Amino acid sequence: MADSVRLAAADVAATPFVIPGAEGEFRIQVLNEDTARGVVTTIVHIPPGGRIPAHSHTKGAEMHYVLSGDLIDGGERLGPGAFLTHPANMVHGPHESEGGAQVLTVQQWQSTDGDFDFHPA
């Protein structure tokens, strides 16, 4: 059985995160990575004016909960409290933000030694 994890997100450093084709400097806080199940929970910091191009993932679904700011997903503006999910292999995005956003994300881990499961549309 795995150990419980308790932490304050404010205590987890937000580090630069390179997303293929993205515009702006993205940062990420990795809150928990369950390698046995292949699931990671993060807070993605989208900079003002940031943009992630439309894309898909093959490894599994991803779920997003907007904590703060504005997230524009495929042209639809979402604010704090909004939830969205995308199944594996579904093209989604682009993801954008005018004023910046923090988004809690749960997804299949998308990187193996820096090789991301990210397929531009």
Coordinates of C-alpha atoms in Angstrom, one line a residue:
M1 CA 0.0 0.0 0.0
A2 CA 1.3 3.5 -0.9
D3 CA 2.0 6.1 1.7
S4 CA -0.4 9.0 2.2
V5 CA 0.8 12.4 0.9
R6 CA 0.0 15.7 2.6
L7 CA 1.6 18.9 1.6
A8 CA 1.0 22.6 1.2
A9 CA 1.1 23.5 -2.5
A10 CA 2.8 26.8 -1.6
D11 CA 5.7 24.7 -0.3
V12 CA 6.3 23.1 -3.8
A13 CA 8.5 25.1 -6.1
A14 CA 7.1 26.1 -9.5
T15 CA 9.7 25.1 -12.0
P16 CA 10.0 26.0 -15.7
F17 CA 8.1 23.5 -17.9
V18 CA 8.7 23.3 -21.7
I19 CA 5.6 22.4 -23.7
P20 CA 6.3 21.8 -27.5
G21 CA 5.0 24.7 -29.5
A22 CA 3.8 26.7 -26.5
E23 CA 4.2 30.5 -26.3
G24 CA 5.2 32.0 -23.0
E25 CA 7.1 30.7 -20.0
F26 CA 5.1 28.0 -18.3
R27 CA 5.8 26.7 -14.8
I28 CA 4.7 23.6 -13.1
Q29 CA 4.4 22.3 -9.5
V30 CA 4.4 18.5 -9.3
L31 CA 2.3 17.8 -6.2
N32 CA 2.3 14.0 -6.6
E33 CA 3.5 11.4 -9.1
D34 CA 2.2 7.9 -8.7
T35 CA 4.5 6.0 -11.0
A36 CA 2.9 2.6 -10.2
R37 CA -0.4 3.9 -11.6
G38 CA 1.2 6.3 -14.1
V39 CA -0.7 9.4 -12.8
V40 CA 0.6 12.8 -11.9
T41 CA -1.1 15.7 -10.1
T42 CA 0.2 19.2 -10.9
I43 CA -0.5 22.8 -10.8
V44 CA 0.3 24.4 -14.2
H45 CA 1.0 28.1 -14.2
I46 CA 0.0 29.6 -17.6
P47 CA 1.6 33.0 -18.1
P48 CA -0.4 36.1 -19.3
G49 CA -0.7 35.7 -23.0
G50 CA 0.5 32.1 -22.8
R51 CA -0.7 29.6 -25.4
I52 CA -0.5 25.8 -25.8
P53 CA -1.4 24.7 -29.4
A54 CA -4.2 22.1 -30.1
H55 CA -2.9 18.7 -29.4
S56 CA -3.7 15.1 -28.2
H57 CA -2.2 12.5 -25.8
T58 CA -2.2 8.8 -26.3
K59 CA -1.4 7.6 -22.8
G60 CA -4.7 8.5 -21.1
A61 CA -7.2 11.2 -20.1
E62 CA -6.4 14.5 -18.5
M63 CA -8.5 16.5 -16.1
H64 CA -8.2 20.2 -15.4
Y65 CA -9.7 22.4 -12.6
V66 CA -9.1 26.2 -12.9
L67 CA -7.9 27.5 -9.6
S68 CA -7.4 31.1 -10.6
G69 CA -7.2 33.4 -13.6
D70 CA -8.7 32.8 -17.0
L71 CA -8.3 29.7 -19.1
I72 CA -9.5 29.8 -22.7
D73 CA -9.9 26.2 -24.0
G74 CA -10.7 25.9 -27.7
G75 CA -12.1 29.5 -27.7
E76 CA -14.3 29.0 -24.6
R77 CA -13.4 31.2 -21.7
L78 CA -13.3 29.4 -18.3
G79 CA -12.8 31.0 -14.9
P80 CA -12.0 29.7 -11.4
G81 CA -14.1 26.7 -10.5
A82 CA -14.4 25.4 -14.0
F83 CA -13.6 21.7 -14.7
L84 CA -12.8 20.1 -18.0
T85 CA -11.5 16.7 -19.1
H86 CA -10.3 15.2 -22.3
P87 CA -10.0 11.5 -23.1
A88 CA -7.0 9.9 -24.6
N89 CA -6.5 10.6 -28.3
M90 CA -8.9 13.5 -28.4
V91 CA -7.6 16.6 -30.0
H92 CA -8.1 19.5 -27.6
G93 CA -7.1 23.1 -27.2
P94 CA -5.6 25.4 -27.9
H95 CA -5.3 26.4 -24.3
E96 CA -4.7 30.1 -23.7
S97 CA -4.8 32.7 -21.0
E98 CA -5.1 36.5 -21.3
G99 CA -4.2 37.4 -17.7
G100 CA -2.5 34.1 -16.6
A101 CA -4.0 31.1 -14.8
Q102 CA -3.2 28.4 -12.3
V103 CA -4.8 25.0 -13.3
L104 CA -4.9 21.9 -11.2
T105 CA -4.2 19.0 -13.5
V106 CA -4.5 15.2 -13.1
Q107 CA -3.3 13.1 -16.0
Q108 CA -1.3 10.1 -17.1
W109 CA 2.3 11.1 -16.8
Q110 CA 3.3 12.7 -20.1
S111 CA 7.0 12.5 -19.9
T112 CA 9.6 9.7 -19.9
D113 CA 13.1 11.1 -19.7
G114 CA 11.8 14.3 -21.2
D115 CA 10.0 12.6 -24.1
F116 CA 6.4 13.9 -23.9
D117 CA 3.2 12.2 -25.0
F118 CA 2.2 15.4 -26.7
H119 CA 1.1 15.3 -30.3
P120 CA 0.4 18.7 -32.1
A121 CA -2.8 18.7 -34.1

